[in-house]
Short mmCIF file of C-alpha atoms in Angstrom, two decimals:
data_model
loop_
_atom_site.label_atom_id
_atom_site.label_comp_id
_atom_site.label_asym_id
_atom_site.label_seq_id
_atom_site.Cartn_x
_atom_site.Cartn_y
_atom_site.Cartn_z
CA MET V 5 32.74 -121.96 -13.57
CA THR V 6 31.78 -121.35 -9.95
CA GLN V 7 32.43 -118.54 -8.22
CA ARG V 8 35.54 -120.01 -5.83
CA GLN V 9 34.35 -119.57 -2.78
CA LEU V 10 36.41 -118.96 0.97
CA LYS V 11 36.89 -122.53 2.67
CA LEU V 12 36.18 -122.05 7.01
CA GLY V 13 37.32 -125.46 9.70
CA LEU V 14 36.42 -125.27 13.67
CA VAL V 15 39.92 -126.16 15.84
CA PRO V 16 38.80 -127.08 18.98
CA THR V 17 41.38 -127.15 21.65
CA GLY V 18 39.40 -127.54 25.13
CA VAL V 19 41.29 -126.76 28.16
CA GLY V 20 43.98 -124.68 25.61
CA GLY V 21 46.72 -126.45 23.27
CA PRO V 22 50.37 -125.82 22.59
CA GLY V 23 50.99 -122.48 23.90
CA GLN V 24 47.78 -121.60 25.89
CA THR V 25 48.84 -124.32 28.69
CA ASN V 26 46.74 -121.32 31.14
CA ARG V 27 43.94 -121.28 28.67
CA TRP V 28 41.78 -123.38 30.95
CA ARG V 29 41.83 -121.08 34.15
CA ASN V 30 39.19 -118.69 31.88
CA PRO V 31 35.98 -118.93 33.47
CA GLU V 32 33.80 -119.14 30.63
CA ILE V 33 35.99 -122.86 30.20
CA PRO V 34 34.49 -126.45 31.68
CA VAL V 35 38.65 -127.48 33.24
CA ASP V 36 36.72 -130.76 31.65
CA ALA V 37 36.25 -129.07 27.60
CA SER V 38 38.13 -131.55 26.26
CA VAL V 39 36.36 -134.83 27.67
CA SER V 40 33.03 -133.11 27.05
CA ILE V 41 30.99 -133.86 24.49
CA ASP V 42 28.33 -131.01 25.81
CA TRP V 43 30.72 -128.78 25.27
CA TYR V 44 31.87 -129.86 21.79
CA ILE V 45 29.04 -130.16 20.78
CA ASP V 46 27.30 -126.53 21.21
CA LEU V 47 30.30 -125.54 20.18
CA VAL V 48 30.28 -126.83 15.95
CA ARG V 49 26.79 -126.32 16.23
CA GLN V 50 27.63 -122.63 16.34
CA ALA V 51 29.79 -123.22 13.71
CA GLU V 52 27.68 -125.07 12.36
CA ALA V 53 25.34 -122.04 12.16
CA ALA V 54 27.64 -119.92 10.63
CA LYS V 55 28.04 -122.46 7.66
CA PHE V 56 31.99 -123.70 8.52
CA ASP V 57 32.67 -126.77 6.42
CA PHE V 58 34.02 -128.68 8.57
CA VAL V 59 34.76 -129.18 12.31
CA PHE V 60 39.00 -130.63 12.82
CA ILE V 61 39.96 -132.81 15.46
CA VAL V 62 43.90 -132.75 16.46
CA ASP V 63 44.64 -135.47 17.83
CA SER V 64 48.83 -137.91 19.55
CA GLN V 65 48.57 -140.64 21.47
CA PHE V 66 51.97 -139.73 23.23
CA ILE V 67 52.02 -137.69 26.52
CA THR V 68 54.64 -135.99 29.38
CA SER V 69 53.12 -133.68 32.03
CA ASP V 70 54.66 -130.87 29.69
CA SER V 71 52.19 -131.25 27.79
CA PRO V 72 49.15 -128.86 27.19
CA PRO V 73 46.20 -129.37 29.39
CA HIS V 74 44.48 -130.58 25.67
CA TYR V 75 46.96 -133.20 24.97
CA LEU V 76 46.58 -134.53 28.80
CA ASN V 77 42.89 -135.53 28.94
CA ARG V 78 41.34 -135.37 25.42
CA LEU V 79 38.18 -137.69 23.64
CA GLU V 80 39.15 -139.84 20.80
CA PRO V 81 38.58 -137.63 17.43
CA LEU V 82 36.32 -141.02 15.99
CA THR V 83 34.47 -141.89 18.95
CA LEU V 84 34.06 -137.68 19.59
CA LEU V 85 33.60 -136.97 15.77
CA SER V 86 30.20 -140.49 15.78
CA ALA V 87 28.70 -138.33 18.66
CA LEU V 88 28.74 -134.39 16.16
CA ALA V 89 27.82 -137.39 13.92
CA VAL V 90 23.84 -137.52 15.31
CA THR V 91 24.52 -133.93 16.43
CA THR V 92 24.40 -131.90 13.32
CA SER V 93 23.54 -132.22 9.94
CA HIS V 94 25.49 -130.05 7.38
CA ILE V 95 29.02 -129.81 8.90
CA GLY V 96 31.99 -131.96 8.02
CA LEU V 97 33.59 -133.70 10.91
CA VAL V 98 37.41 -134.34 10.23
CA GLY V 99 39.86 -136.65 12.26
CA THR V 100 43.23 -137.06 12.86
CA LEU V 101 44.93 -140.70 12.13
CA THR V 102 48.13 -141.80 12.03
CA THR V 103 49.40 -144.39 9.45
CA SER V 104 52.14 -145.51 12.32
CA TYR V 105 49.98 -146.70 14.19
CA ASN V 106 46.70 -148.34 13.00
CA ALA V 107 46.15 -150.77 10.65
CA PRO V 108 45.20 -149.82 7.09
CA PHE V 109 41.70 -152.42 7.05
CA ASN V 110 40.73 -150.88 11.46
CA LEU V 111 40.99 -147.87 9.79
CA ALA V 112 39.66 -147.54 6.76
CA ARG V 113 36.39 -149.66 8.25
CA ARG V 114 35.87 -146.87 11.08
CA LEU V 115 36.19 -144.16 8.35
CA ALA V 116 34.25 -145.68 6.75
CA SER V 117 31.31 -146.19 9.41
CA LEU V 118 31.98 -142.60 9.87
CA ASP V 119 31.02 -141.47 6.56
CA LEU V 120 27.98 -143.59 6.37
CA ILE V 121 26.88 -142.16 9.96
CA SER V 122 27.13 -139.21 8.93
CA LYS V 123 25.50 -139.47 5.52
CA GLY V 124 29.30 -138.19 3.68
CA ARG V 125 30.64 -135.87 5.94
CA ALA V 126 33.50 -137.86 7.16
CA GLY V 127 37.30 -136.57 6.70
CA TRP V 128 40.81 -137.91 7.45
CA ASN V 129 43.83 -136.40 9.17
CA VAL V 130 46.97 -138.45 7.65
CA VAL V 131 49.66 -138.17 9.79
CA THR V 132 52.31 -140.22 10.50
CA SER V 133 53.02 -139.13 14.14
CA GLY V 134 55.83 -136.59 14.90
CA ASP V 135 56.15 -137.43 19.10
CA ALA V 136 58.71 -140.12 18.14
CA GLY V 137 57.44 -141.41 22.18
CA THR V 138 54.75 -142.48 20.53
CA ALA V 139 56.48 -145.75 19.75
CA GLY V 140 56.54 -147.17 22.87
CA ASN V 141 52.80 -147.08 23.52
CA TYR V 142 52.69 -149.19 20.26
CA SER V 143 54.95 -152.14 21.66
CA ARG V 144 57.80 -150.82 19.93
CA ASP V 145 61.35 -149.98 20.92
CA GLU V 146 61.60 -147.15 18.02
CA HIS V 147 59.97 -144.92 16.09
CA PHE V 148 59.60 -145.56 12.40
CA ASP V 149 62.94 -143.29 10.20
CA TYR V 150 61.58 -140.39 8.26
CA ASP V 151 62.02 -141.84 5.56
CA THR V 152 59.35 -145.19 6.02
CA ARG V 153 56.67 -143.27 7.99
CA TYR V 154 56.27 -141.23 4.54
CA GLY V 155 57.06 -144.87 2.70
CA ARG V 156 54.58 -146.54 4.50
CA ALA V 157 51.99 -143.45 4.79
CA PHE V 158 51.77 -143.87 0.05
CA GLU V 159 51.32 -147.32 0.34
CA TYR V 160 48.70 -146.92 2.90
CA LEU V 161 46.97 -144.63 1.00
CA ASP V 162 46.90 -147.03 -1.57
CA VAL V 163 45.73 -149.69 0.27
CA VAL V 164 42.97 -147.37 2.11
CA ARG V 165 41.23 -145.75 -0.83
CA GLY V 166 41.71 -149.76 -2.96
CA LEU V 167 39.50 -151.24 0.22
CA TRP V 168 36.80 -148.02 0.39
CA ARG V 169 36.77 -149.44 -3.75
CA SER V 170 35.85 -152.82 -2.51
CA TYR V 171 32.15 -151.79 -3.69
CA GLU V 172 30.44 -150.22 -6.99
CA ASP V 173 27.21 -147.99 -5.98
CA ASP V 174 25.17 -150.45 -6.87
CA ALA V 175 26.39 -153.70 -5.71
CA ILE V 176 23.74 -153.98 -2.80
CA VAL V 177 20.51 -155.03 -4.87
CA GLY V 178 18.72 -155.51 -2.08
CA ASP V 179 15.58 -157.26 -4.27
CA ARG V 180 13.62 -158.94 -1.38
CA ALA V 181 11.33 -160.56 -4.72
CA SER V 182 14.02 -161.70 -6.24
CA GLY V 183 16.11 -162.95 -2.99
CA VAL V 184 18.96 -160.65 -4.52
CA PHE V 185 20.97 -159.05 -1.52
CA LEU V 186 23.78 -159.29 -2.88
CA ASP V 187 25.31 -158.56 -6.93
CA LYS V 188 28.56 -159.89 -6.10
CA SER V 189 30.35 -159.29 -9.93
CA LYS V 190 30.49 -155.82 -7.94
CA LEU V 191 32.17 -156.57 -4.68
CA HIS V 192 35.62 -156.94 -5.40
CA ALA V 193 39.21 -157.80 -2.89
CA LEU V 194 41.94 -156.10 -3.02
CA ASP V 195 44.79 -158.36 -2.59
CA HIS V 196 47.36 -155.82 -2.08
CA LYS V 197 51.07 -157.15 -1.25
CA GLY V 198 53.28 -154.48 -1.13
CA GLU V 199 56.40 -153.25 0.77
CA HIS V 200 54.62 -152.88 4.42
CA PHE V 201 50.92 -153.95 3.91
CA GLN V 202 49.52 -157.15 3.10
CA VAL V 203 45.72 -156.94 2.82
CA VAL V 204 42.90 -159.57 1.14
CA GLY V 205 39.64 -157.48 0.92
CA PRO V 206 37.42 -156.21 0.63
CA LEU V 207 36.33 -154.07 3.01
CA ASN V 208 33.06 -154.93 5.14
CA ILE V 209 31.32 -151.75 3.98
CA GLN V 210 29.38 -149.68 1.71
CA ARG V 211 30.48 -146.10 0.25
CA SER V 212 29.04 -143.38 1.63
CA PRO V 213 27.25 -140.73 -0.91
CA GLN V 214 29.81 -138.68 -1.53
CA GLY V 215 32.01 -141.99 -1.85
CA GLU V 216 34.47 -142.02 0.40
CA PRO V 217 36.68 -140.10 3.80
CA VAL V 218 37.68 -136.41 2.52
CA ILE V 219 41.55 -136.95 2.74
CA PHE V 220 43.54 -134.15 4.85
CA GLN V 221 47.04 -133.85 5.32
CA ALA V 222 49.64 -131.72 7.32
CA GLY V 223 53.31 -132.25 6.13
CA ASP V 224 55.40 -129.71 5.71
CA SER V 225 58.76 -131.78 5.18
CA ASP V 226 59.56 -132.66 1.13
CA GLN V 227 57.97 -135.90 1.75
CA GLY V 228 55.11 -134.24 3.76
CA ARG V 229 53.97 -132.00 0.50
CA ASP V 230 55.01 -135.18 -1.21
CA LEU V 231 52.40 -136.69 0.51
CA GLY V 232 49.49 -133.77 0.52
CA ALA V 233 50.05 -132.98 -3.32
CA SER V 234 50.19 -136.64 -4.27
CA VAL V 235 47.24 -138.44 -2.31
CA ALA V 236 45.28 -135.63 -0.19
CA ASP V 237 42.00 -133.51 -0.87
CA ALA V 238 43.32 -130.25 1.31
CA ILE V 239 46.81 -129.46 3.01
CA PHE V 240 46.55 -128.40 6.86
CA THR V 241 49.32 -125.60 6.78
CA HIS V 242 50.63 -122.60 8.87
CA ALA V 243 51.87 -119.26 7.76
CA LYS V 244 53.45 -116.23 9.31
CA THR V 245 52.59 -113.32 6.56
CA LEU V 246 50.33 -113.26 2.94
CA GLU V 247 54.75 -113.72 1.20
CA GLN V 248 54.62 -117.79 2.68
CA GLY V 249 51.26 -118.06 2.34
CA GLN V 250 51.81 -117.82 -1.08
CA VAL V 251 55.30 -119.87 -1.53
CA PHE V 252 53.48 -122.19 0.07
CA TYR V 253 49.79 -122.47 -1.96
CA ALA V 254 52.24 -122.28 -5.00
CA ASP V 255 54.47 -125.08 -3.99
CA LEU V 256 51.23 -127.38 -3.41
CA LYS V 257 49.49 -126.44 -6.86
CA ALA V 258 52.22 -126.32 -8.53
CA ARG V 259 53.33 -130.12 -7.23
CA ALA V 260 50.36 -131.10 -7.25
CA ALA V 261 49.90 -130.23 -11.01
CA ALA V 262 53.05 -132.01 -11.76
CA ARG V 263 51.42 -135.28 -10.27
CA GLY V 264 48.74 -135.25 -13.58
CA ARG V 265 46.49 -133.62 -10.62
CA ASN V 266 44.25 -130.83 -10.47
CA PRO V 267 45.60 -128.29 -8.43
CA ASP V 268 42.02 -126.29 -7.67
CA GLU V 269 40.96 -129.31 -6.55
CA LEU V 270 43.77 -129.47 -3.95
CA ILE V 271 42.64 -127.42 -0.71
CA ILE V 272 44.93 -124.95 1.31
CA LEU V 273 44.17 -124.23 4.84
CA PRO V 274 46.11 -122.67 7.27
CA GLY V 275 45.71 -122.58 10.65
CA PHE V 276 45.17 -119.19 12.31
CA THR V 277 43.60 -118.16 15.90
CA ILE V 278 41.44 -114.90 15.16
CA THR V 279 41.13 -111.88 17.60
CA VAL V 280 38.50 -109.14 17.01
CA GLY V 281 38.47 -106.37 18.88
CA ASP V 282 35.92 -102.48 18.62
CA THR V 283 38.85 -101.14 16.83
CA ASP V 284 42.62 -102.90 15.54
CA ASP V 285 44.22 -100.62 18.18
CA ASP V 286 41.58 -102.75 21.05
CA ALA V 287 41.93 -106.37 19.20
CA ARG V 288 46.14 -105.74 19.55
CA GLU V 289 45.42 -105.52 23.32
CA ILE V 290 43.52 -108.52 23.95
CA GLU V 291 46.02 -110.83 21.45
CA ARG V 292 48.94 -109.50 23.69
CA GLU V 293 46.77 -109.92 27.26
CA GLN V 294 45.38 -112.86 26.00
CA ARG V 295 49.51 -114.32 25.62
CA ARG V 296 49.97 -112.87 28.87
CA LEU V 297 47.95 -115.38 30.51
CA ASP V 298 48.00 -117.89 28.77
CA GLN V 299 51.96 -118.82 28.95
CA SER V 300 54.82 -118.10 31.04
CA PHE V 301 57.75 -118.41 30.04
CA ASP V 302 59.36 -121.19 32.21
CA GLN V 303 56.06 -123.03 30.45
CA ALA V 304 56.82 -121.70 27.60
CA LEU V 305 60.82 -123.71 27.99
CA ALA V 306 59.05 -127.00 29.48
CA GLU V 307 56.89 -127.20 26.24
CA PHE V 308 59.33 -126.41 23.91
CA GLY V 309 61.12 -129.75 23.79
CA ARG V 310 58.43 -131.29 22.07
CA ALA V 311 59.00 -130.44 18.22
CA PHE V 312 62.63 -131.71 19.76
CA GLY V 313 61.48 -135.59 20.78
CA TRP V 314 60.85 -134.04 24.26
CA HIS V 315 64.35 -133.28 24.79
CA ASP V 316 65.04 -131.38 27.64
CA PHE V 317 65.94 -127.23 27.01
CA ARG V 318 65.46 -126.50 31.10
CA GLN V 319 69.17 -128.33 31.53
CA TYR V 320 70.54 -125.75 29.04
CA ASN V 321 72.07 -121.81 29.85
CA LEU V 322 68.93 -120.10 29.04
CA ASP V 323 71.69 -117.17 27.93
CA ALA V 324 74.30 -118.98 26.33
CA PRO V 325 73.81 -119.97 22.30
CA PHE V 326 71.30 -121.82 21.25
CA PRO V 327 72.45 -125.48 21.61
CA ALA V 328 72.54 -126.83 18.24
CA GLU V 329 73.56 -130.23 18.85
CA ALA V 330 69.63 -130.98 20.50
CA LEU V 331 68.65 -131.70 16.73
CA ALA V 332 70.00 -135.15 16.86
CA TYR V 333 66.73 -135.16 19.38
CA ALA V 334 64.15 -134.42 16.48
CA ALA V 335 65.84 -137.32 14.26
CA SER V 336 62.53 -139.11 14.26
CA SER V 337 60.38 -136.74 15.98
CA PHE V 338 59.14 -133.22 14.10
CA PHE V 339 62.35 -132.58 12.42
CA THR V 340 61.27 -130.21 10.48
CA GLN V 341 59.83 -128.04 12.91
CA ALA V 342 63.22 -128.65 15.23
CA GLN V 343 65.63 -127.77 11.64
CA ARG V 344 63.77 -124.67 11.56
CA ILE V 345 64.28 -123.28 14.95
CA THR V 346 67.65 -124.65 14.60
CA GLN V 347 69.25 -123.27 11.61
CA LEU V 348 67.59 -119.52 12.43
CA ALA V 349 69.21 -119.68 16.06
CA GLN V 350 72.17 -120.53 14.75
CA GLU V 351 71.80 -117.68 11.34
CA ARG V 352 70.90 -115.16 13.85
CA GLY V 353 73.25 -116.28 16.29
CA LEU V 354 70.73 -115.80 19.07
CA THR V 355 70.41 -117.27 22.29
CA LEU V 356 67.88 -119.82 23.99
CA ARG V 357 66.41 -117.37 25.69
CA GLU V 358 65.99 -115.35 22.38
CA THR V 359 65.02 -118.73 20.38
CA ILE V 360 62.38 -118.94 22.65
CA GLU V 361 61.00 -116.33 23.09
CA HIS V 362 61.05 -116.09 18.73
CA ALA V 363 59.11 -119.39 18.41
CA ARG V 364 56.53 -118.15 20.91
CA ASP V 365 56.20 -115.46 18.69
CA GLN V 366 54.06 -117.95 15.69
CA PHE V 367 51.75 -118.25 18.40
CA THR V 368 50.88 -114.03 17.05
CA SER V 369 48.50 -113.86 14.24
CA PRO V 370 47.77 -111.74 10.90
CA PHE V 371 44.11 -111.58 11.88
CA VAL V 372 43.71 -108.76 13.94
CA GLY V 373 42.14 -106.32 14.64
CA SER V 374 38.51 -104.68 14.00
CA ALA V 375 35.82 -107.17 12.42
CA LYS V 376 35.29 -104.72 9.18
CA THR V 377 39.22 -105.60 8.90
CA ILE V 378 39.70 -108.97 10.21
CA ALA V 379 37.17 -109.83 6.65
CA ARG V 380 39.69 -107.69 4.59
CA GLU V 381 42.66 -109.11 5.34
CA ILE V 382 41.02 -112.75 5.29
CA THR V 383 39.53 -111.68 2.05
CA ARG V 384 43.20 -110.24 0.69
CA TRP V 385 45.13 -113.49 1.43
CA PHE V 386 42.92 -115.51 -0.75
CA GLU V 387 42.50 -113.51 -3.46
CA CYS V 388 46.37 -113.46 -3.43
CA ARG V 389 46.14 -116.92 -3.17
CA ALA V 390 47.97 -117.01 -0.25
CA LEU V 391 44.90 -119.57 0.82
CA ASP V 392 41.75 -120.82 -0.44
CA GLY V 393 40.34 -121.42 3.47
CA ILE V 394 41.28 -120.97 6.75
CA ASN V 395 41.27 -123.46 10.03
CA VAL V 396 40.10 -121.40 12.75
CA TYR V 397 41.59 -121.97 16.32
CA VAL V 398 38.95 -121.53 19.22
CA GLY V 399 40.27 -120.07 22.18
CA HIS V 400 38.63 -117.66 23.89
CA PRO V 401 34.75 -118.13 23.41
CA ASP V 402 33.82 -114.52 23.61
CA GLN V 403 36.38 -114.84 20.44
CA PHE V 404 34.58 -117.34 18.54
CA ARG V 405 31.20 -116.00 18.96
CA ARG V 406 32.71 -112.15 17.43
CA PHE V 407 34.72 -113.62 15.01
CA THR V 408 30.86 -115.57 13.83
CA SER V 409 28.44 -113.14 14.77
CA GLU V 410 31.34 -110.09 13.49
CA VAL V 411 33.08 -111.29 11.05
CA VAL V 412 31.55 -114.15 8.79
CA PRO V 413 28.22 -111.35 7.84
CA LEU V 414 30.56 -109.17 6.37
CA LEU V 415 32.62 -112.20 4.55
CA GLN V 416 29.27 -113.12 3.55
CA ALA V 417 28.10 -110.15 2.26
CA SER V 418 31.18 -109.61 -0.02
CA GLY V 419 30.17 -113.33 -1.72
CA VAL V 420 33.41 -114.73 -0.40
CA PHE V 421 31.80 -117.19 2.02
CA ARG V 422 28.31 -118.84 1.64
CA ARG V 423 24.95 -117.83 2.82
CA ASP V 424 23.46 -121.19 3.12
CA TYR V 425 25.38 -125.01 2.73
CA GLU V 426 24.95 -125.83 -0.92
CA TYR V 427 24.70 -129.68 -0.27
CA THR V 428 24.66 -132.48 2.66
CA THR V 429 27.94 -133.86 2.04
CA LEU V 430 31.70 -132.24 2.96
CA ARG V 431 32.72 -132.96 -0.40
CA GLU V 432 30.23 -131.52 -2.26
CA ASN V 433 30.50 -128.67 0.18
CA LEU V 434 33.98 -128.17 -0.10
CA GLY V 435 33.72 -128.53 -4.52
CA LEU V 436 35.92 -132.16 -4.74
CA PRO V 437 34.38 -134.23 -6.75
CA ILE V 438 32.87 -137.51 -5.78
CA PRO V 439 35.95 -140.22 -7.15
CA ARG V 440 34.95 -143.02 -9.97
CA ASN V 441 34.90 -146.42 -8.32
CA VAL V 442 34.99 -148.31 -11.16
CA ARG V 443 36.77 -152.15 -11.03
CA ALA V 444 36.19 -154.94 -12.86
CA ARG V 445 32.95 -155.29 -15.10
CA ALA V 446 32.13 -157.73 -17.30
CA GLY V 447 33.59 -157.17 -20.29
CA ARG V 448 36.47 -154.50 -19.05
CA GLU V 449 38.49 -153.71 -16.39
CA GLU V 450 39.77 -150.59 -15.08
CA PRO V 451 43.33 -151.23 -13.35
CA ARG V 452 43.67 -150.21 -9.20
CA ALA V 453 44.07 -146.51 -8.81
CA ARG V 454 47.46 -145.81 -7.52
CA ALA V 455 46.71 -143.22 -4.41
CA ILE V 456 47.06 -140.19 -6.18
CA ALA V 457 44.74 -140.45 -7.77
CA VAL V 458 41.66 -138.95 -7.72
#
């Protein structure tokens, strides 16, 4: 049996994501970093040199003037990843695309194109869109409610995977002597008719060396966890403590097993900011100073409303009890996150000011210390089954350089992380099987697999 190894993903946030309102003021970060292909290429090449598994591009399609700087002005994921595909050779390329505001056929084709351009390194982070304001950018009066969003997502993935299996692997013959380009018996229409979609197919593009893009998923509600356990190859999440990580890890693996899946083929990847110092005390001081510079309280107050459908909390008395009635504004937004914040505030009797300060603590990380301390702690989380890998948020450039030059070599020396790429496809480097694609053939027929099949 192959030894289990840690996986590493890179999450670039350019001029500053949530909690990093002032990150762009760092002179090492170009003010146009979030739209600079040169900046992305340099960063992703650093990650590839360190043998990272993938780069993970987060995205949303609704902003307000209080959105984090990186959200205000950033490149569209698949356009960006296509450029990175031809400037790299091994690192995986994962983009966030919503099932609520894309047609399944169009998305399936675009992702399959990236998969072929990159020779089998594409991944799709499936989201249903938590920013309810997105509806207004797509000619809708209201965002889909939770149940509808996830009902659509299940069927959506069924359709997309069915389209990706339009061609059997040897359908394109290309025999000049015989004049046969296509074995027509190995091209299959989808003919999907469901509650949300009707898609005839087939898709007009063949499969890649890894079969089809790797599916990532990041929902934390019960519906989100069920979707991930049913269809995802990897789960993007967050954890403040090892114990929280273990609980989430065990829950998702159990849900996958209950659906007849091999839980070892579902990879759990929480995201963290990592701060490296010369000593543990030095690292903690660096983290404190970074947080102080990154965002003021007033900026945090302005950004706080995102989980609540961008409800403006500046209208309330900061020192009065947290306004629990604001949860109603999150019904079609990031409801699970907003509900968790509201419940905590009520249980602890927090004021609005105290609640915001508590929410700001989410940006602290368990991985702060010397390179030796961080490597040891990452290994502990890995061996204790709190994670299968880490998505590393890139903030200050010097910190990413220190992680790749100081921490990664220690992980490699201990055998926890690879010294070199074993394969050229993302799916194989993640230790995932290539999905079978047996469709109708002479003399037998395999029923179309639901999205839960791997």
